[in-house]
CSV table of C-alpha atoms in Angstrom, one decimal:
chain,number,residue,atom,x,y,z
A,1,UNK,CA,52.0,145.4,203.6
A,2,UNK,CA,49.6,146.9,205.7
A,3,UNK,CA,51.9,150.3,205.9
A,4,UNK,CA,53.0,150.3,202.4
A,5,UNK,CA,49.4,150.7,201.4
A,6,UNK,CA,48.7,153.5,204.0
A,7,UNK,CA,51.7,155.4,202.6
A,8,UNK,CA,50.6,155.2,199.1
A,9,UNK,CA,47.6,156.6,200.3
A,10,UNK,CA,48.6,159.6,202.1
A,11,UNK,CA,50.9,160.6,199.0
A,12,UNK,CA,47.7,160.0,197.0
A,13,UNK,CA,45.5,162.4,199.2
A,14,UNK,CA,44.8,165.5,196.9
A,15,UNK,CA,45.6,169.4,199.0
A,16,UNK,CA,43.0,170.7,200.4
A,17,UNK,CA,40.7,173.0,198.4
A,18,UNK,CA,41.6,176.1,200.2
A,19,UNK,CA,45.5,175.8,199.2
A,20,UNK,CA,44.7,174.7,195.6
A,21,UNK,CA,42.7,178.2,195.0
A,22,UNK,CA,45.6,179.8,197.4
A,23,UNK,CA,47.7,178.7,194.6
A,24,UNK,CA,46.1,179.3,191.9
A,25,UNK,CA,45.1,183.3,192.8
A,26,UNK,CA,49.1,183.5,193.4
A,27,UNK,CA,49.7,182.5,190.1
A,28,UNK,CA,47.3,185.0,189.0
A,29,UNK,CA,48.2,188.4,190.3
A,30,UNK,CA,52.5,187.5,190.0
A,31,UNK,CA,52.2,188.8,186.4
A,32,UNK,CA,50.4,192.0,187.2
A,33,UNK,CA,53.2,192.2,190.5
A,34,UNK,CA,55.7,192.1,187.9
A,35,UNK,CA,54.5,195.3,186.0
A,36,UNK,CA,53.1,197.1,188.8
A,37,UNK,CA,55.7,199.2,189.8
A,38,UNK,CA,55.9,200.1,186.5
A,39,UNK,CA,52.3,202.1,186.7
A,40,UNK,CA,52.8,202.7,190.3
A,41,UNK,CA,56.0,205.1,188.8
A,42,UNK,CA,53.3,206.4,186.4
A,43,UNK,CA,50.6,207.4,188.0
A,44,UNK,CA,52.9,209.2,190.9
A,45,UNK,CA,54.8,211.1,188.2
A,46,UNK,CA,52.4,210.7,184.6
A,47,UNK,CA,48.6,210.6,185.9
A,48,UNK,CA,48.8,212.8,189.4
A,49,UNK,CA,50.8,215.5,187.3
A,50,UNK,CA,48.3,215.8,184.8
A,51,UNK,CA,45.5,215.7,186.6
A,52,UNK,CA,46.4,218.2,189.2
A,53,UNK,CA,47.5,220.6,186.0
A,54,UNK,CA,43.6,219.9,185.1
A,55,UNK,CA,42.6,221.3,188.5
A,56,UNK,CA,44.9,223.8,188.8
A,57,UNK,CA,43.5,225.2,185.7
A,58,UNK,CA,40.3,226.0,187.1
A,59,UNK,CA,41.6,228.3,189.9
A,60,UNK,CA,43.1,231.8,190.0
A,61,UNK,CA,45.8,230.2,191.7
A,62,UNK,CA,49.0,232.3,193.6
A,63,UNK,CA,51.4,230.0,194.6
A,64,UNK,CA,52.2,232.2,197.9
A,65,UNK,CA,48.7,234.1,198.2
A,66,UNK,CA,45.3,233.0,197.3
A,67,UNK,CA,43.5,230.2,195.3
A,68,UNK,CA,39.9,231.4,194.1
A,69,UNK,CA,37.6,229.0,192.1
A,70,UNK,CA,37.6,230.7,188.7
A,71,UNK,CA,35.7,227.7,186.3
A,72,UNK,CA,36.6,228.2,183.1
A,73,UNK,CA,37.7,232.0,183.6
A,74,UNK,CA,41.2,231.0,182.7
A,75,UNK,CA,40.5,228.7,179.1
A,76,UNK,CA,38.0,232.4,177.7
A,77,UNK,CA,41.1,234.2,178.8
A,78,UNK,CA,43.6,231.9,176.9
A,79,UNK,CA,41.3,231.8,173.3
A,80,UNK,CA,40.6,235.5,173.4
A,81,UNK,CA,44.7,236.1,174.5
A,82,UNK,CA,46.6,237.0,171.1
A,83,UNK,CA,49.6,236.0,172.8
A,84,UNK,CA,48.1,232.3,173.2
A,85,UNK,CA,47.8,232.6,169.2
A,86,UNK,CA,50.8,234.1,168.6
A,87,UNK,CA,52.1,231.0,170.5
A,88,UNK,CA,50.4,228.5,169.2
A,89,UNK,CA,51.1,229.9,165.5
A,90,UNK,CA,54.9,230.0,165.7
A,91,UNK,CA,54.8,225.8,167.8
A,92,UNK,CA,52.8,224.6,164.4
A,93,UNK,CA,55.3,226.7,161.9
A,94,UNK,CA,58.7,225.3,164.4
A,95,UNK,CA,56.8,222.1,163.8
A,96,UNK,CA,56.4,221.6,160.1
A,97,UNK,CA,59.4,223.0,159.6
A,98,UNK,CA,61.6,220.7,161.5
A,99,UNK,CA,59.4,217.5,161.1
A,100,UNK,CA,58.7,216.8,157.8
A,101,UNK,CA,62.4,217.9,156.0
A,102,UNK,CA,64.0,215.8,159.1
A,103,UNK,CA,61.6,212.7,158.3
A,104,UNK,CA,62.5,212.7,154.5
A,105,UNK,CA,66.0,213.2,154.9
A,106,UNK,CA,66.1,210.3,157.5
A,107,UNK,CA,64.5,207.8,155.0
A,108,UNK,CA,66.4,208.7,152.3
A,109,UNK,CA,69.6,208.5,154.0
A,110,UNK,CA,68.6,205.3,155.6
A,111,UNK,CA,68.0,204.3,152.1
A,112,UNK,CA,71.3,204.8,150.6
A,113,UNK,CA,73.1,203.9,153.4
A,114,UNK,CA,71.0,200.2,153.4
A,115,UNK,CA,71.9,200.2,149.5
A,116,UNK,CA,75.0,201.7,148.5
A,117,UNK,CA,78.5,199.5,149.0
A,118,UNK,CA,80.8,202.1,151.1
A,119,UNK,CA,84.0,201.0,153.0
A,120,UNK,CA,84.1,202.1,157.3
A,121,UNK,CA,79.9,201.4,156.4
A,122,UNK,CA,79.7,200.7,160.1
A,123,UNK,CA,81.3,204.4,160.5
A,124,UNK,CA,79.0,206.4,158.2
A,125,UNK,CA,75.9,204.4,159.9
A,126,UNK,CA,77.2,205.3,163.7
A,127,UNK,CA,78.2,208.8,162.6
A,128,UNK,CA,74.7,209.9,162.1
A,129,UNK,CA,74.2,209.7,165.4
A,130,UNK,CA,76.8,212.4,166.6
A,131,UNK,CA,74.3,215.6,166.2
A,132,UNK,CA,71.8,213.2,168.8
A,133,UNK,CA,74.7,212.5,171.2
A,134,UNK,CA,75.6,216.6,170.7
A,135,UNK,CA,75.1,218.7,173.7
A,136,UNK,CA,71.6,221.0,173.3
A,137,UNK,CA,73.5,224.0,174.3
A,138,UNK,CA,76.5,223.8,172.1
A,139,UNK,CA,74.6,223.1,169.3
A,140,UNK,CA,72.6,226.1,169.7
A,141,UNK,CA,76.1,228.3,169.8
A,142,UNK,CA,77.2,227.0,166.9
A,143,UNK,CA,73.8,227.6,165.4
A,144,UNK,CA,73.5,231.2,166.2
A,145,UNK,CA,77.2,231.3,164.8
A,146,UNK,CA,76.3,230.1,161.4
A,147,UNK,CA,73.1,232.2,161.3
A,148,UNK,CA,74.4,235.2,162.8
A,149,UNK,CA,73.2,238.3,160.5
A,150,UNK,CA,76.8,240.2,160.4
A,151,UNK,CA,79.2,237.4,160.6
A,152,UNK,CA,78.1,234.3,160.0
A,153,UNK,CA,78.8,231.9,157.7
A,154,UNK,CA,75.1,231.3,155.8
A,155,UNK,CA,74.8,235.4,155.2
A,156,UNK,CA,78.1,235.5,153.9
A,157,UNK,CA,77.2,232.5,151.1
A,158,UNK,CA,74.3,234.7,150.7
A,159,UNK,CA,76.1,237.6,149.9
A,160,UNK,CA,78.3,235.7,147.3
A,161,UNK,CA,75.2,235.7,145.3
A,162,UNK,CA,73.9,239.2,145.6
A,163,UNK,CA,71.6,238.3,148.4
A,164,UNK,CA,71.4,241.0,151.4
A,165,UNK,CA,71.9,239.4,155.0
A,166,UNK,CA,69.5,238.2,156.5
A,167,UNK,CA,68.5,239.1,160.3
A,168,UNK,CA,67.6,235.2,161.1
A,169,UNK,CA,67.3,236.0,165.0
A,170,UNK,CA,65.1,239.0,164.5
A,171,UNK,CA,62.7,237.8,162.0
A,172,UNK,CA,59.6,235.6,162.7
A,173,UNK,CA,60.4,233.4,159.9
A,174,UNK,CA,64.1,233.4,159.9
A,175,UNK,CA,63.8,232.4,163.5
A,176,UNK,CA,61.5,229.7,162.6
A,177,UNK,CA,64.0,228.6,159.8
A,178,UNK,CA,67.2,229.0,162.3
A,179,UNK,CA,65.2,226.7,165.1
A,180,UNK,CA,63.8,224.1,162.6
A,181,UNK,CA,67.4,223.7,160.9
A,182,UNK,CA,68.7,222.8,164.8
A,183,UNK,CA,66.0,220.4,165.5
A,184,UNK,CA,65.9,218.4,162.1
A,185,UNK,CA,69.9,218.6,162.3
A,186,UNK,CA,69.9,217.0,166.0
A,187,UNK,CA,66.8,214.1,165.3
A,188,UNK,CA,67.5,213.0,161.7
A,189,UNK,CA,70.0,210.6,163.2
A,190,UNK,CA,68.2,209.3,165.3
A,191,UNK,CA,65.2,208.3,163.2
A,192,UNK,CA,68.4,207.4,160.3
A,193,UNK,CA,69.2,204.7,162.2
A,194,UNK,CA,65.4,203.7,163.3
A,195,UNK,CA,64.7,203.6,159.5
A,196,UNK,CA,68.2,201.9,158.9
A,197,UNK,CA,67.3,198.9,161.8
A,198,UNK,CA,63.9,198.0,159.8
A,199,UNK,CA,65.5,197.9,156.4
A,200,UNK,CA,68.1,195.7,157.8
A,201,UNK,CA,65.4,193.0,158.4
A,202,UNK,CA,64.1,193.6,154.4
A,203,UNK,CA,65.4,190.1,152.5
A,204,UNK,CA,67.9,191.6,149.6
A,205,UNK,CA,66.3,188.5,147.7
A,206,UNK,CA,63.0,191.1,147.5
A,207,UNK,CA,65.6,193.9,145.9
A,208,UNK,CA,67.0,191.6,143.9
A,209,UNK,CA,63.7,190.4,142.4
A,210,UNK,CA,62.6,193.6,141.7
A,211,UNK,CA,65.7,194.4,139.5
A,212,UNK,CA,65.2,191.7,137.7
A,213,UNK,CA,62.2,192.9,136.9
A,214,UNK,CA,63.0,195.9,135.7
A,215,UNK,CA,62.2,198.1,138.7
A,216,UNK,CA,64.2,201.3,138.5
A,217,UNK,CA,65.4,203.0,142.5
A,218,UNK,CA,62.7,205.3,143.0
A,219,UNK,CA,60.2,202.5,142.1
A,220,UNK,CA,61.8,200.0,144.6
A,221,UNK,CA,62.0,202.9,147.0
A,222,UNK,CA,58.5,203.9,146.4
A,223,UNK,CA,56.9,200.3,146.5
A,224,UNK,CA,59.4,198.2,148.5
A,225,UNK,CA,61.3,200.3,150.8
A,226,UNK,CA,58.0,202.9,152.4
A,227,UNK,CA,55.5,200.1,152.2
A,228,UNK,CA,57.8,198.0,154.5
A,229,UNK,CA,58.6,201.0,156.7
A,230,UNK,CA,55.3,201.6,157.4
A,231,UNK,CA,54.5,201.2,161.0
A,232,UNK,CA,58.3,202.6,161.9
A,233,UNK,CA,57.0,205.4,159.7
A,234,UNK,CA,54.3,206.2,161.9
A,235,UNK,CA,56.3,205.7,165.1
A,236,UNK,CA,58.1,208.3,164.0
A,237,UNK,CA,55.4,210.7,163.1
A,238,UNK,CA,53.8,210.2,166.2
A,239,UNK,CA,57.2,210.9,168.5
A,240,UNK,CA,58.4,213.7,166.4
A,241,UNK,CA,55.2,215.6,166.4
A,242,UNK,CA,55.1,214.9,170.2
A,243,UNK,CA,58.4,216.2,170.5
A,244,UNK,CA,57.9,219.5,168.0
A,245,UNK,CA,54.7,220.5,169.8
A,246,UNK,CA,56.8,220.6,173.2
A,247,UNK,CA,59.8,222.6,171.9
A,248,UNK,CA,61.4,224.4,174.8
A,249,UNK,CA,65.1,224.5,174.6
A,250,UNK,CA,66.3,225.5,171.0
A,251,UNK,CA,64.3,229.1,171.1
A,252,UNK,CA,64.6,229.4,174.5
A,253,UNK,CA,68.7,229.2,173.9
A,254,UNK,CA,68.9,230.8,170.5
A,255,UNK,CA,66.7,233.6,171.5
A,256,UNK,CA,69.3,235.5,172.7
A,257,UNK,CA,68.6,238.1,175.2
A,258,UNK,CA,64.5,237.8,174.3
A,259,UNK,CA,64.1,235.6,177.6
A,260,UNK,CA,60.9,233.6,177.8
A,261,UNK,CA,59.1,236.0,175.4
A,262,UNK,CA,62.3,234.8,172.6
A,263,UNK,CA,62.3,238.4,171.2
A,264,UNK,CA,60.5,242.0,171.5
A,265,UNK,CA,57.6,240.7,169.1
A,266,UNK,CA,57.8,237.4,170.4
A,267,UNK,CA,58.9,236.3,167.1
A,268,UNK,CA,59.7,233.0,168.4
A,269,UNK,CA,58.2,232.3,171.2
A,270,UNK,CA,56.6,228.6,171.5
A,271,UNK,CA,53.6,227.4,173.7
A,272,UNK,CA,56.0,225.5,176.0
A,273,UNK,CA,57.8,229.2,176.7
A,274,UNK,CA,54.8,231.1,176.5
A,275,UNK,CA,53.5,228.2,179.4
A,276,UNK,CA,56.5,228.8,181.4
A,277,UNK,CA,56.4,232.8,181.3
A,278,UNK,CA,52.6,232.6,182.8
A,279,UNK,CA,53.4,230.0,185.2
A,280,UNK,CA,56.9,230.3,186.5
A,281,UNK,CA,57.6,233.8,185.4
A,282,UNK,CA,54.4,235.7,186.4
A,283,UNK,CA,53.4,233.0,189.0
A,284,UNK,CA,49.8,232.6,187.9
A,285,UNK,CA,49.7,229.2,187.6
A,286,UNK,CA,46.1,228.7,186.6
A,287,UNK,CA,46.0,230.5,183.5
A,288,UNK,CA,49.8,228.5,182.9
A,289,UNK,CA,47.9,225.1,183.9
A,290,UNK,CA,45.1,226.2,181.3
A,291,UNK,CA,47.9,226.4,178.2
A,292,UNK,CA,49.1,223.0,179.5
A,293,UNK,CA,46.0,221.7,178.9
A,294,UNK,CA,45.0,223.3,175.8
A,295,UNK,CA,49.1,221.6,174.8
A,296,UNK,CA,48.1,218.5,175.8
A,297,UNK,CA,44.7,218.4,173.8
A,298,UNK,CA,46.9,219.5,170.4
A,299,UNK,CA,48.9,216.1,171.0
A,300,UNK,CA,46.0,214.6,171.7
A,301,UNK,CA,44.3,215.5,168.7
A,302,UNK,CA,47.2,214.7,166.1
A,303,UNK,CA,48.3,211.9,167.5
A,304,UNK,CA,44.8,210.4,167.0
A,305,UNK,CA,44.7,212.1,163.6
A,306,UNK,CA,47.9,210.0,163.0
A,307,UNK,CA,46.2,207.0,164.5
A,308,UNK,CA,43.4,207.3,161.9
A,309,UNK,CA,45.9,207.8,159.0
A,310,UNK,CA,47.9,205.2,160.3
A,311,UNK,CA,44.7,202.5,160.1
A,312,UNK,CA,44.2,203.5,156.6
A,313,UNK,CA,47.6,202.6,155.4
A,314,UNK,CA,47.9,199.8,156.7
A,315,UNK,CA,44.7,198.9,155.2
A,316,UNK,CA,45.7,199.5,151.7
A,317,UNK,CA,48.8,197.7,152.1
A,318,UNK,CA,47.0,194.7,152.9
């Protein structure tokens, strides 16, 4: 009996204090050992990167010959630099043009494909995806086919109504046109099928309800369809203006034999080119590192614009 009560005892004995916090401060960090590796991959190749560009930026820096503390030498160089402008001028235009017809055509093709009864649906839906899937390179020879000024296929429609040819490669804004039409063409798929994945989870019931009602399309487009959108609409802001201000390889391929500078009057050229040129083509990487930085504070600043906007509308929906 006399044992029984002894081993009853000993099972009954809380662990000592020091294993109970032991346990306890495991349980603790496990989560954060879970996602570390995750930030450990991001600060070696997200954080360091930009940082470094940050400090490059402030030195006359020769990647086989000297570095020289310049302070801000490099940034007055880039705002009084027309080339900078020049730059700058043709990203925003390449921008615009690409983001906001690509955008519409996504939700209204997302729309119709949500609504409208077709047989192979599954097809059409997976087929807007084929330009995304397409190879950067071919595309941009089949572009600069179409758009060719003496034998493609757009001047020769052109012609047809009376209109003379048009020199898309040579010109600043038929440039801008040619490498918007490849952009929008390549990503309206992919934010199709974004748009077409949140419709998907719309109740028809709500449709339904609204026809009843009387609602036409356009009004259960207009108060149904974008309100419910909403936060995919601003995802897709955010990463397509991210992605527009950082166009590299669409001018860079359809600029023929313009090089980095994408033409004698660098008609085309973007800041990611103009960046690359300075840096990798002259080799001064500090004044490169300085148009990095004056990129990244562009993003910066519209993606908070879009932040701003984005807190609005979400307010008035409520």
């Amino acid at each position: 009996m006399t044992g029984t009560l002894t081993q009853e005892a000993r099972i009954a004995v809380p662990p000592p204090p020091a294993a109970g916090a032991a346990r306890q401060l495991r349980d603790r960090l496990t989560p954060y050992g879970y996602i570390a590796p995750f930030f450990v991959i991001f600060a070696v190749f997200g954080l360091f990167p930009l940082l470094f560009t940050f400090y490059v930026a402030l030195f006359d820096w020769n990647p086989i010959g000297d570095r020289t503390f310049i302070g801000v030498d490099n940034f007055t160089r880039m705002f009084a630099d027309p080339r900078f402008w020049n730059a700058a001028g043709n990203t925003v235009s390449i921008w615009v043009l690409s983001t906001v017809p690509q955008l519409l055509l996504a939700l209204l093709l997302a729309h119709v494909l949500n609504h409208a009864r077709l047989r192979f649906a599954l097809f059409f839906r997976m087929a807007v995806l084929v330009p995304y899937i397409t190879s950067v390179a071919a595309t941009a020879i089949v572009f600069a086919q179409l758009f060719d000024r003496d034998y493609g296929l757009l001047n020769w429609l052109l012609g047809l109504v009376g209109i003379d040819p048009v020199d898309f490669s040579g010109s600043t804004w038929g440039s801008h046109v040619l490498i918007a039409t490849m952009v929008a063409w390549r990503w309206f798929g992919y934010n199709t099928l974004l748009y077409l994945a949140s419709l998907q989870a719309i109740s028809r019931e709500v449709y339904e309800a609204a026809s009843i009602d009387g609602a036409s399309g356009w009004q259960q487009f207009r108060h149904i369809t974008v309100p419910s959108l909403r936060p995919v609409i601003i995802f897709t802001v955010v990463t397509s203006t991210i992605g527009g201000l950082q166009i590299f390889t669409e001018p860079l391929l359809l600029s023929g034999g313009g090089g980095l500078t994408c033409g004698a009057v660098r008609q085309c050229q973007t800041l990611t080119l103009f960046l690359y040129e300075q840096g990798f083509g002259q080799f001064q990487f500090g004044y490169g590192s300085a148009i990095g930085v004056a990129l990244f504070v562009m993003v910066v600043v519209i993606a908070a614009v879009n932040y701003v906007l984005s807190r609005r509308l979400r307010g008035e929906g409520r």
